[in-house]
CSV table of C-alpha atoms in Angstrom, one decimal:
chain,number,residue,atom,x,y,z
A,1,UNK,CA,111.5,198.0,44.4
A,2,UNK,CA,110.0,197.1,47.7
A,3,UNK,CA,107.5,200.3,47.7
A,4,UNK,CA,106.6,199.0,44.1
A,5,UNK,CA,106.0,195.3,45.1
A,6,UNK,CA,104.2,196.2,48.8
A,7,UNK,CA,102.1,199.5,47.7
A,8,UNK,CA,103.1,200.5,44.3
A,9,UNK,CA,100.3,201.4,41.1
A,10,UNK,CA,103.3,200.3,38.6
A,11,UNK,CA,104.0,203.5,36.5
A,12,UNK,CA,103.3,202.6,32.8
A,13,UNK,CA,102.7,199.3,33.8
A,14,UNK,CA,99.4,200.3,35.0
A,15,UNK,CA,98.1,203.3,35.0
A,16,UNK,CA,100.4,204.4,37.7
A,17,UNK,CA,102.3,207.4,35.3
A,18,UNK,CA,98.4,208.6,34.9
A,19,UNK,CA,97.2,208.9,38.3
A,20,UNK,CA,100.6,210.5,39.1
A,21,UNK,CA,100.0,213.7,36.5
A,22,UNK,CA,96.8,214.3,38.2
A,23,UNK,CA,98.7,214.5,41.0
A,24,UNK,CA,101.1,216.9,40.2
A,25,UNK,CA,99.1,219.0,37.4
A,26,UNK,CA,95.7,219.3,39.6
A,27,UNK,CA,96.8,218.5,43.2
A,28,UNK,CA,94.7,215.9,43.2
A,29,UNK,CA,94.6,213.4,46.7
A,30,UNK,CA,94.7,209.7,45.3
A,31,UNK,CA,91.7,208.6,45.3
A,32,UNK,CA,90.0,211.8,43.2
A,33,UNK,CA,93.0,211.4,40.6
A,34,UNK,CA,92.4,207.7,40.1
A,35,UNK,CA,88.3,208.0,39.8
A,36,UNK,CA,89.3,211.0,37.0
A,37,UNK,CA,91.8,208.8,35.0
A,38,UNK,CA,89.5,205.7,35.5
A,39,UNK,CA,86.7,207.8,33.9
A,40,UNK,CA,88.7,208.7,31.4
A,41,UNK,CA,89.6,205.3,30.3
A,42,UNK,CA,85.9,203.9,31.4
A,43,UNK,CA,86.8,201.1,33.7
A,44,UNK,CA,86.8,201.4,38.0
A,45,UNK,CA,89.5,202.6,39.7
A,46,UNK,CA,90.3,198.9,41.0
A,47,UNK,CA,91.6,198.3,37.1
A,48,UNK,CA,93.5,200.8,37.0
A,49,UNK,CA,96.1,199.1,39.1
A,50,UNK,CA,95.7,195.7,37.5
A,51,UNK,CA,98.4,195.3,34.6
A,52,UNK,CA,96.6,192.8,32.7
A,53,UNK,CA,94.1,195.5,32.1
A,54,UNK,CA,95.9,198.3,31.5
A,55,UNK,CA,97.9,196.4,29.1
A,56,UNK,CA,95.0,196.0,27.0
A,57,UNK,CA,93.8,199.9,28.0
A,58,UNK,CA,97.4,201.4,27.2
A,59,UNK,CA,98.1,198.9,23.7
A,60,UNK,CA,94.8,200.2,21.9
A,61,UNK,CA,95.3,203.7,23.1
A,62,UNK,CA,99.1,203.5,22.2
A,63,UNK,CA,100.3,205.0,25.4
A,64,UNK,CA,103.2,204.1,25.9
A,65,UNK,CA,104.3,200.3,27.5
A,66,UNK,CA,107.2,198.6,29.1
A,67,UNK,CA,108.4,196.7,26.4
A,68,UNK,CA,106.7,198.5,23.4
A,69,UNK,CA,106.9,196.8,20.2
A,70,UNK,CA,107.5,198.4,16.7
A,71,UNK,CA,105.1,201.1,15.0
A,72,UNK,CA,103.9,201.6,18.1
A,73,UNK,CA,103.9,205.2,20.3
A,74,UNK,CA,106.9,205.5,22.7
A,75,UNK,CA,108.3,208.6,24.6
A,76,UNK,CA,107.4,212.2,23.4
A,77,UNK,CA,104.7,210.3,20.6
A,78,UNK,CA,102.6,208.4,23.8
A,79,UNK,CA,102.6,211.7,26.0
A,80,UNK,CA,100.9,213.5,23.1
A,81,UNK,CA,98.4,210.9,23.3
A,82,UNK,CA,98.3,211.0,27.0
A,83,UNK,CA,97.5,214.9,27.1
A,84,UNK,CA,94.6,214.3,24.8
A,85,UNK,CA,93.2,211.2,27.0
A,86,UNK,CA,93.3,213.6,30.1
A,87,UNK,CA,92.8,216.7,28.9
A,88,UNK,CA,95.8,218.5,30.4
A,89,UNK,CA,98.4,220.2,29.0
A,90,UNK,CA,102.0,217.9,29.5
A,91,UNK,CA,104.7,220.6,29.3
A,92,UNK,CA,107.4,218.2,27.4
A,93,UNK,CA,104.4,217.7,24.2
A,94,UNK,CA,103.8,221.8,24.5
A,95,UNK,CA,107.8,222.4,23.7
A,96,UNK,CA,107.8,219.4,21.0
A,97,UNK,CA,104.9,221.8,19.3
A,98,UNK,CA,106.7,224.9,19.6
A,99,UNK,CA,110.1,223.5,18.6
A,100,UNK,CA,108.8,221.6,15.9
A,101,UNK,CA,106.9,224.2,14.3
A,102,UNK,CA,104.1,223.1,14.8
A,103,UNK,CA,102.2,226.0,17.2
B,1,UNK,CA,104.7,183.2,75.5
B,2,UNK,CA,105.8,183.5,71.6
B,3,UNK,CA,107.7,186.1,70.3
B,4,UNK,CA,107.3,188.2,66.7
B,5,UNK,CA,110.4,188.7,64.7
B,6,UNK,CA,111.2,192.6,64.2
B,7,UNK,CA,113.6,195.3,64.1
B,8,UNK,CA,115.3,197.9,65.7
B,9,UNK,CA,115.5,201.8,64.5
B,10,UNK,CA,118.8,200.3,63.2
B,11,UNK,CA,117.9,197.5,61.4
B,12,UNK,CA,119.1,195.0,63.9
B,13,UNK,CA,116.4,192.4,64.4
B,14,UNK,CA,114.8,191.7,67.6
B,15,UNK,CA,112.2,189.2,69.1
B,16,UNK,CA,109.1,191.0,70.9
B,17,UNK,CA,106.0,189.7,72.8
B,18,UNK,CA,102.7,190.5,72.1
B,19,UNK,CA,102.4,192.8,75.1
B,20,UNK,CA,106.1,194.5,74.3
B,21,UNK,CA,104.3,195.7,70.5
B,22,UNK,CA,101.3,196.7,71.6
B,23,UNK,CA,103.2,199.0,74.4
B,24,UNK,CA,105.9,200.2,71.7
B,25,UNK,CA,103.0,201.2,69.5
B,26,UNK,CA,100.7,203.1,72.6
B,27,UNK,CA,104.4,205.2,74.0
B,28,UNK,CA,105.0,205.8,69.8
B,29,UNK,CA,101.8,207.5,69.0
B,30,UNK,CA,101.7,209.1,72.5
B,31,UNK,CA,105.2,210.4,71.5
B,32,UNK,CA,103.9,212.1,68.1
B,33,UNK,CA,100.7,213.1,69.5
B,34,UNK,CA,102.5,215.3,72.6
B,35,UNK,CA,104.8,217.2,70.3
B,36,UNK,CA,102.6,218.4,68.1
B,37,UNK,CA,99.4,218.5,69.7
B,38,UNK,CA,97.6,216.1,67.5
B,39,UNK,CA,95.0,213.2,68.3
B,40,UNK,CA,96.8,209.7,69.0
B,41,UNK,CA,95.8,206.9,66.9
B,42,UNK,CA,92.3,205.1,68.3
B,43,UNK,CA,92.4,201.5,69.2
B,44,UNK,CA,91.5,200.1,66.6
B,45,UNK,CA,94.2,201.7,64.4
B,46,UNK,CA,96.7,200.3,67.2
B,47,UNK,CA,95.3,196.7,66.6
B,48,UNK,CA,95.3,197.4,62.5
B,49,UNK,CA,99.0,198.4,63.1
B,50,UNK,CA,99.8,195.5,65.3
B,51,UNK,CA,98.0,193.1,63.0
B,52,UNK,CA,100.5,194.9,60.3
B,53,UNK,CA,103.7,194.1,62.2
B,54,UNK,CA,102.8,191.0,63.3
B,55,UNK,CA,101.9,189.5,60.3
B,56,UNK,CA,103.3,186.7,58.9
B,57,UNK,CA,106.0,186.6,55.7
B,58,UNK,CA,108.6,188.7,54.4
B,59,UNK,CA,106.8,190.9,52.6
B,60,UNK,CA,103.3,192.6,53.0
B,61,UNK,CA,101.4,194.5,50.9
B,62,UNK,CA,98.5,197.0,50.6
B,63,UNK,CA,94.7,195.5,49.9
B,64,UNK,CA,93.6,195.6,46.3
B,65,UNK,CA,92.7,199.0,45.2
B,66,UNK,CA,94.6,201.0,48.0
B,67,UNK,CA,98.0,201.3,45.7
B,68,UNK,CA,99.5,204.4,45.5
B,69,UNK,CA,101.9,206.2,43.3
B,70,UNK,CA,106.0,207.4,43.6
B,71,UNK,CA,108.0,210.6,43.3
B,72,UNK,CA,111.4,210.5,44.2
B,73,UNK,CA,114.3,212.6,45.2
B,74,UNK,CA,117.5,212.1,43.2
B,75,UNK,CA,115.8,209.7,41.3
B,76,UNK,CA,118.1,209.9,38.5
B,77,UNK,CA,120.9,209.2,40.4
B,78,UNK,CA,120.0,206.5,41.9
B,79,UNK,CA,121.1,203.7,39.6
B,80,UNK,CA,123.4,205.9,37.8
B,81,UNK,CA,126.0,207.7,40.8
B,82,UNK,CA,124.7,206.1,44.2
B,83,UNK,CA,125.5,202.3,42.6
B,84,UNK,CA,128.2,203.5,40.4
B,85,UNK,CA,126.5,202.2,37.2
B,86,UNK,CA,128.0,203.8,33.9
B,87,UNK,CA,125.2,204.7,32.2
B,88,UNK,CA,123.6,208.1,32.1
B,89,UNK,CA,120.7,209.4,33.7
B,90,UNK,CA,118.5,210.1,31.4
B,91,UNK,CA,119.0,205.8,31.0
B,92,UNK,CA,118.2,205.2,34.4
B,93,UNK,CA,114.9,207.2,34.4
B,94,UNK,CA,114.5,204.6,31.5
B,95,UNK,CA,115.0,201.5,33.5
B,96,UNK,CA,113.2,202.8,36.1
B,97,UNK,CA,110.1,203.6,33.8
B,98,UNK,CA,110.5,200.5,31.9
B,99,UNK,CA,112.3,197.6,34.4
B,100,UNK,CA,111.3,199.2,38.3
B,101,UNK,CA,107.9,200.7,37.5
B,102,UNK,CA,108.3,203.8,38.6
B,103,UNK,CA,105.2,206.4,38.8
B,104,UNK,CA,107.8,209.2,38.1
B,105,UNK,CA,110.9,210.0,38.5
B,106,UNK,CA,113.3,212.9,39.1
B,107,UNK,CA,116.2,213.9,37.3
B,108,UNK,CA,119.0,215.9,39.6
B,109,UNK,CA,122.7,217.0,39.7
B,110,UNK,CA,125.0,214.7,41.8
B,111,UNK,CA,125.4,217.7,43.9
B,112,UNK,CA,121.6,217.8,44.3
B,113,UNK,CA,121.5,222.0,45.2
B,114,UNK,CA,120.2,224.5,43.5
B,115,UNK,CA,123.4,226.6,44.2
B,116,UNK,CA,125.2,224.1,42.7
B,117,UNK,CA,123.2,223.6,39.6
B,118,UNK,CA,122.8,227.4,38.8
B,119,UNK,CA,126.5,227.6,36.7
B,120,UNK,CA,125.4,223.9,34.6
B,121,UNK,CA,122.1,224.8,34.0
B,122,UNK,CA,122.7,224.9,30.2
B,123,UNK,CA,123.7,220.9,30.8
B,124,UNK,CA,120.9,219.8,32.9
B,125,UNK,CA,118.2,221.6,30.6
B,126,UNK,CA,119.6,220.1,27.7
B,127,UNK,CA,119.7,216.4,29.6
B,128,UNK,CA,116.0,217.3,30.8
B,129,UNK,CA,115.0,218.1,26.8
B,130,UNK,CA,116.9,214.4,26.0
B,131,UNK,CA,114.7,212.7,28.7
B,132,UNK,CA,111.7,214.1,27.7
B,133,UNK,CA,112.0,212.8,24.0
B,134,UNK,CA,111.9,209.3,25.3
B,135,UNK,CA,110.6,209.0,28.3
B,136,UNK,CA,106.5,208.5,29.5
B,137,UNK,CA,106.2,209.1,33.1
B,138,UNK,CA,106.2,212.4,34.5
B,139,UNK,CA,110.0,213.5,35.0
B,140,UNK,CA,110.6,216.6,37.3
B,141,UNK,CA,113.8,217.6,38.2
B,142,UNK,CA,114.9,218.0,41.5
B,143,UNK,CA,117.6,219.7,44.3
B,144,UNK,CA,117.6,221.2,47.4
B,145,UNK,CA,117.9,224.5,49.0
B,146,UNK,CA,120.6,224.0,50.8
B,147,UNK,CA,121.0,227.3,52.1
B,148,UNK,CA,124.7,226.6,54.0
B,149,UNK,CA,126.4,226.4,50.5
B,150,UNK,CA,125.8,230.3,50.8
B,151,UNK,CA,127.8,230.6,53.3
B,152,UNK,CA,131.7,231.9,53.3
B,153,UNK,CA,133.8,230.6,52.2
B,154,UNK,CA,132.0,229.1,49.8
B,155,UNK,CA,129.8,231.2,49.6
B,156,UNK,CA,128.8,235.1,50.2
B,157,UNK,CA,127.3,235.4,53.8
B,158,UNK,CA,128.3,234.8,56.9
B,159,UNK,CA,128.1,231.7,58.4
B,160,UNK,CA,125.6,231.8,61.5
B,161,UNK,CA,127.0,228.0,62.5
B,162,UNK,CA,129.8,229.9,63.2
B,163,UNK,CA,127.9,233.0,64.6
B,164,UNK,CA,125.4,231.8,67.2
B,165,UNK,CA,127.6,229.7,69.0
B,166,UNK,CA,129.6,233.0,69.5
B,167,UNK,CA,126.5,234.4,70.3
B,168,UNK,CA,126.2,237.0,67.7
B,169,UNK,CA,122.6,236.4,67.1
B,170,UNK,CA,121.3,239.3,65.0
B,171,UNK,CA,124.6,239.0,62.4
B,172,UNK,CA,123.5,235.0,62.5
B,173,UNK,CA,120.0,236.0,61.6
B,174,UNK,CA,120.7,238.7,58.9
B,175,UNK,CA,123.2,236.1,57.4
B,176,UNK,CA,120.2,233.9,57.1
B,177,UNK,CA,117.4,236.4,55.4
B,178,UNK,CA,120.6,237.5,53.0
B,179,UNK,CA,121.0,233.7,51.8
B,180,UNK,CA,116.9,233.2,51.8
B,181,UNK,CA,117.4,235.7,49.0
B,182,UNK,CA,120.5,234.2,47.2
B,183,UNK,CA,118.4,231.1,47.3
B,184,UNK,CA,115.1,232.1,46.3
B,185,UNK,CA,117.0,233.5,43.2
B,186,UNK,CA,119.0,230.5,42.2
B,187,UNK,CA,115.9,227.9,42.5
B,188,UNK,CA,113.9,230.3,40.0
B,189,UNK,CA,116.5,230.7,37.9
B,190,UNK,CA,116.7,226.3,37.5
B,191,UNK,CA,113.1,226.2,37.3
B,192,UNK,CA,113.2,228.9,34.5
B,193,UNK,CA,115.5,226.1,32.6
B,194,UNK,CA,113.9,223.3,33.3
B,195,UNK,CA,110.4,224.6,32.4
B,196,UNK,CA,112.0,225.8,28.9
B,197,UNK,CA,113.3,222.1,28.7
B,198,UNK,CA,109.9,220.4,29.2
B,199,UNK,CA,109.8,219.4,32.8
B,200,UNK,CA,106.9,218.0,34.4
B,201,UNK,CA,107.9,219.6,37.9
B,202,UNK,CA,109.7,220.6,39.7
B,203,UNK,CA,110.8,218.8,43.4
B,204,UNK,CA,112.0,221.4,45.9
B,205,UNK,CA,113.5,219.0,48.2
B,206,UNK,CA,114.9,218.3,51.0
B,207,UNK,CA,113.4,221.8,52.5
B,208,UNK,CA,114.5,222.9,56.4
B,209,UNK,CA,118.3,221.0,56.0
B,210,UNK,CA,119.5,224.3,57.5
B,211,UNK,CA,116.2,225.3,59.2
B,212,UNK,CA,113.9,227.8,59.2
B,213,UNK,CA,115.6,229.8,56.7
B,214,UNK,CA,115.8,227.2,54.1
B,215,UNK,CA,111.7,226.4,54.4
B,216,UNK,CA,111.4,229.9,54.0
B,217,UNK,CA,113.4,230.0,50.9
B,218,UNK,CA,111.9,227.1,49.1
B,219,UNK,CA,107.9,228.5,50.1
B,220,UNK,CA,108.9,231.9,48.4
B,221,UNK,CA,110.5,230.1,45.5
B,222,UNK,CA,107.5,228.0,44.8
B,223,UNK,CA,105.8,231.0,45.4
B,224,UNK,CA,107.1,232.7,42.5
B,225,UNK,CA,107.2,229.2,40.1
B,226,UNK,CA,103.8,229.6,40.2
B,227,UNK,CA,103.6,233.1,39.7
B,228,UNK,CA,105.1,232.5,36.6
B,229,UNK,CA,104.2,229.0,35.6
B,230,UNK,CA,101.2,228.1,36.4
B,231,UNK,CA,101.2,224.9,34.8
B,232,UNK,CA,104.0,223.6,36.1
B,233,UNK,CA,103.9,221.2,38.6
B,234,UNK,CA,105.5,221.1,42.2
B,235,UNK,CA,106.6,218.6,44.8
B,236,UNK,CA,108.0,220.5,48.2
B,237,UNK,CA,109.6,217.6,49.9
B,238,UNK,CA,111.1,218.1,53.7
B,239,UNK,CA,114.2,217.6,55.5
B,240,UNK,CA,112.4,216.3,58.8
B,241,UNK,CA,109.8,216.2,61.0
B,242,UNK,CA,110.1,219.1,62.9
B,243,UNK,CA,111.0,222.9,61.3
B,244,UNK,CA,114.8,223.5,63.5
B,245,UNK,CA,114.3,227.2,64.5
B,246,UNK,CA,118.4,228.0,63.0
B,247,UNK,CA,116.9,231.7,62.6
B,248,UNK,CA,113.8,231.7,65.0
B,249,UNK,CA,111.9,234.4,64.0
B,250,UNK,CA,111.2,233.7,60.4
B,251,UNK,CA,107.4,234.1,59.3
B,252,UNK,CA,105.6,233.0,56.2
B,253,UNK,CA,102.1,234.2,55.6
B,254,UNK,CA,101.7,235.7,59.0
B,255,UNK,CA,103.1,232.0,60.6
B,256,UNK,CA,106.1,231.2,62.8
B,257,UNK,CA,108.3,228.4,61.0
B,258,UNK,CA,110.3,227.3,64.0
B,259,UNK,CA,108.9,224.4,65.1
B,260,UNK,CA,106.2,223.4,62.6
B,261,UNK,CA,105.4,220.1,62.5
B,262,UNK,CA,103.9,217.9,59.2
B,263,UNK,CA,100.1,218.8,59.5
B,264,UNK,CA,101.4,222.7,59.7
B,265,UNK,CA,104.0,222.6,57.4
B,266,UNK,CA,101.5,220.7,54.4
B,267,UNK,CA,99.2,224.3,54.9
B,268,UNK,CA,101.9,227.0,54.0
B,269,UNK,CA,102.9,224.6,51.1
B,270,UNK,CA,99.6,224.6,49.7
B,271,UNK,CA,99.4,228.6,50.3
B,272,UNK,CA,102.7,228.6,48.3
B,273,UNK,CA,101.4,226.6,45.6
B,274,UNK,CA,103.0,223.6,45.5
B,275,UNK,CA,100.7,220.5,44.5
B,276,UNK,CA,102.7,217.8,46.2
B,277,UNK,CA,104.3,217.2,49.6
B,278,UNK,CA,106.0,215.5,51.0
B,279,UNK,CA,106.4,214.8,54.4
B,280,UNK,CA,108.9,213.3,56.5
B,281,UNK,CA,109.1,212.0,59.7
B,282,UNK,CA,112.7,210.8,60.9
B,283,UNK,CA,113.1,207.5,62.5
B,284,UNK,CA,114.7,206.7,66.1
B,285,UNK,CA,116.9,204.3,65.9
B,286,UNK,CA,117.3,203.5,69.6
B,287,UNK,CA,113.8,202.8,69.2
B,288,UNK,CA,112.1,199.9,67.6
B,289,UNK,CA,109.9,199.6,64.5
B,290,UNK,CA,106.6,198.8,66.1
B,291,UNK,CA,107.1,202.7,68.3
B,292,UNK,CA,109.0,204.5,65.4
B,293,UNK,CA,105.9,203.6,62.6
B,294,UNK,CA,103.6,203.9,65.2
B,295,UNK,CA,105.0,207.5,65.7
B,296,UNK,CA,105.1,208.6,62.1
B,297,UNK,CA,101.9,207.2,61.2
B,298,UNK,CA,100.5,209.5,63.7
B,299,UNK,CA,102.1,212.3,61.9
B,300,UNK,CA,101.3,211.5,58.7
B,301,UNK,CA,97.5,211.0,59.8
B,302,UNK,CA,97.5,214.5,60.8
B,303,UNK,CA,99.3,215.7,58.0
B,304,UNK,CA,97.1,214.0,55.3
B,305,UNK,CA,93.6,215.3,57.3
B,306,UNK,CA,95.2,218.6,57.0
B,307,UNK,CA,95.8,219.0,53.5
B,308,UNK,CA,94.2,219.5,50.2
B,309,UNK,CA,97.1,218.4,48.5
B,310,UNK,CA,98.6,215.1,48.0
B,311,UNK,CA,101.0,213.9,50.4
B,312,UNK,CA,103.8,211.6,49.4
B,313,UNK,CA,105.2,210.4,52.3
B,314,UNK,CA,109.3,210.2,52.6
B,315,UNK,CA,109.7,206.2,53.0
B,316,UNK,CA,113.4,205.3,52.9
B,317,UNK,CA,116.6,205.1,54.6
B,318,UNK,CA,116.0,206.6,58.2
B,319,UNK,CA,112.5,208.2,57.8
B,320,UNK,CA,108.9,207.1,57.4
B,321,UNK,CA,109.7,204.5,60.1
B,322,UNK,CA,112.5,202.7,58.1
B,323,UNK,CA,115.9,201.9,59.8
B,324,UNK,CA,118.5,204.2,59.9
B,325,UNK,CA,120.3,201.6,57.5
B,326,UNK,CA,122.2,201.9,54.2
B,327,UNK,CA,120.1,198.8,53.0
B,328,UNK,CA,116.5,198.3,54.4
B,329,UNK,CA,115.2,195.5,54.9
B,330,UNK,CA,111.9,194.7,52.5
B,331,UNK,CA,110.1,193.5,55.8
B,332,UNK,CA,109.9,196.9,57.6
B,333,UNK,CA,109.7,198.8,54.2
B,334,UNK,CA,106.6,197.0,53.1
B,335,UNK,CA,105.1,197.1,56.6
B,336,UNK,CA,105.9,200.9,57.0
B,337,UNK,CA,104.2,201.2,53.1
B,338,UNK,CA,101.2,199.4,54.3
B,339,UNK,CA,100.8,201.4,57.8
B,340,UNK,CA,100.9,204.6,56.0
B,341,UNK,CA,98.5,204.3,53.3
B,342,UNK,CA,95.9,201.9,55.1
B,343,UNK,CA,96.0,204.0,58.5
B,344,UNK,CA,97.9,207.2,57.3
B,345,UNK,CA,96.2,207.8,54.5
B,346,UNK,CA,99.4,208.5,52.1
B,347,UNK,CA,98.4,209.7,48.4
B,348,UNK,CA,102.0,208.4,47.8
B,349,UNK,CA,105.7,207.7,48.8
């Protein structure tokens, strides 16, 4: 909690879960993944942290929020929305496709 | 002359001067920058880091726009085993996603060893396909390579604790390159699972617990991973500092592992293929906070200028210039987060 408060993006919050794929799918260093996912969602890389904005960002793009209400994407159904937004390929949505048949 | 509230390596607060900071932070760099040959941190990173320890309240952050993001190690467990919690994991990568905001999280075996994880893989896969279903963040699943669990009795090989003090070096050292092998095999074999489950990664953690050995089991692991799965992402986390020479003579890519330090260990991750590491720096905790962040900061420094991956800096009980305490305190965590990304350069913790 105290790396979250002092230094921490904020996960789906923010954009925090975003950044972090770059990471991990392109090896990206921090500042290069957030200028990609900020492009991406066409605002600077300063919004990406603020949750006031991203709120906004991540309700009309339905991807996935902290407390998200009825009808609207959660889990497996946001990541498939989250692959498209970045262009990568999320290994969880490529099973989903395979398992359900539908690749 | 007034005094600054801080802490020991321990935890214990203390009361320091001006002049007793500034000295702690000069002998801490110097301390990181003699072992492993790297620059010390200029002046006016000393006066940013004093300016960090000094400051006033509880809690300190980060300026605007410098946030970072998380991966963990036994994420899962955190809420769910370490605090005795009865809820599941899979749940607790929910609160975490949902209550702490975490970046990411990862999901691991009490026992946390690849060894261990090998005969319940069937399990963990099918808790890894349950997470996936509902969760948003990036979930990779984690353990160690905790090469002594290959050792008798538990295990098949010899045990070379038992060997070198005996001094029966070579049997020590052939016990060592048999478990590398057991090892290397055993971590595939869980990433094999978890990738057929949906994982976003995977975290080899905890990497050099027995030394050499184990570093050289977890680069030919991720080695192979990647070989395989390309798309499948990797975090190589560390068990310390410094790479303990158990074996000695142990090479990857043409380089000596003994005695690697962060900035040297970050390359022959990133010739391994993983895409995240993390680093570690272990705290001293006859030492105070102002020397021991001073210290790792000039670590990590080197260690982020080295690398082309992202480093995510080990930030918790006894490393990263946190106390060697069960529960840290939030005023040395949130200093030591804002020391390592403002002056370090962290891509995350």
């Amino acid at each position: 909690m105290a790396h979250e408060v002092a230094s921490g993006m904020g996960g789906i919050r923010t954009a925090g879960d975003l950044v972090l794929r770059l990471q991990l799918s392109k090896s990206m260093k921090i500042h290069d993944a957030k200028k990609y996912v900020a492009d991406k969602l066409g605002i600077t890389p300063l919004e990406l942290s603020d949750c006031v904005i991203m709120a906004e960002i991540r309700e009309d793009l339905n991807l996935g929020r902290p407390m998200p209400p009825d009808r609207t994407a959660k889990g497996i159904e946001a990541k498939f929305r989250i692959a498209q937004l970045l262009g990568i390929k999320i290994n969880s949505v490529e099973r989903f496709k395979t398992k359900a048949g539908l690749s | 002359m007034s005094k600054f509230f801080t802490r020991m390596g321990d935890g214990f607060g203390i009361y320091l001067s001006e002049e007793e900071i500034r000295a702690d932070i000069e002998e801490g760099t110097k301390d990181a920058a003699d072992r492993a040959q790297i620059p010390q941190l200029s002046k006016e990173e000393m006066d940013h880091l004093y300016d960090i320890v000094t400051m006033p309240g509880i809690v300190v952050g980060v300026e605007r726009g410098q946030e970072v993001v998380t991966t963990s190690d036994s994420g899962g467990c955190k809420i769910s085993y370490h605090c005795n919690i009865a809820i599941d994991r899979s749940t607790a990568i929910l609160i975490h996603e949902k209550v702490l905001g975490a970046d990411s999280l990862d999901l691991g075996h009490i026992d946390y060893s690849y060894k261990a994880v090998k005969s319940v893989l069937h399990d963990e896969a099918a808790m890894m396909e349950l997470t996936q279903l509902n969760s948003v963040i990036p979930v990779l699943y984690g353990s160690m390579p905790n090469l002594g669990l290959y050792t008798k009795p538990d295990g098949p090989v010899d045990n070379w604790a038992e060997l070198l003090p005996l001094g029966r070096i070579d049997e020590a050292r052939a016990a060592q390159e048999e478990a590398v092998e057991h090892a290397v095999k055993d971590i595939v074999y869980v990433a094999e699972g978890m990738y057929e489950a949906g994982a976003d990664g995977m975290n080899i953690d905890t990497s050099g617990a027995s030394g050499d050995a184990d570093v050289l089991a977890a680069l030919k692991a991720i080695e192979i991973i990647k070989q395989k799965f390309p798309d499948l992402g990797i975090e190589m986390g560390m068990a310390g500092e410094f790479i303990l020479g158990m074996h000695g003579k142990l090479e990857y890519d043409g380089v000596r592992l003994a005695g690697l330090y962060p900035h040297n260990q970050v390359k022959l991750a990133e010739k391994a293929g993983a895409n995240i590491f993390g680093a570690v720096v272990n705290t001293n905790s006859n030492m105070s906070f102002p020397w021991n962040i001073a210290r790792t900061v000039t670590f990590v420094k080197a260690c982020t200028e080295a690398a082309n991956i992202p480093v995510h800096v080990n930030v918790g009980m006894g490393v990263g210039g946190v106390p060697m305490c069960e529960v840290p305190p939030v005023d040395v965590v949130t200093r030591a987060d804002k020391a390592l990304i403002e002056i370090g350069k962290a891509d995350g913790l």
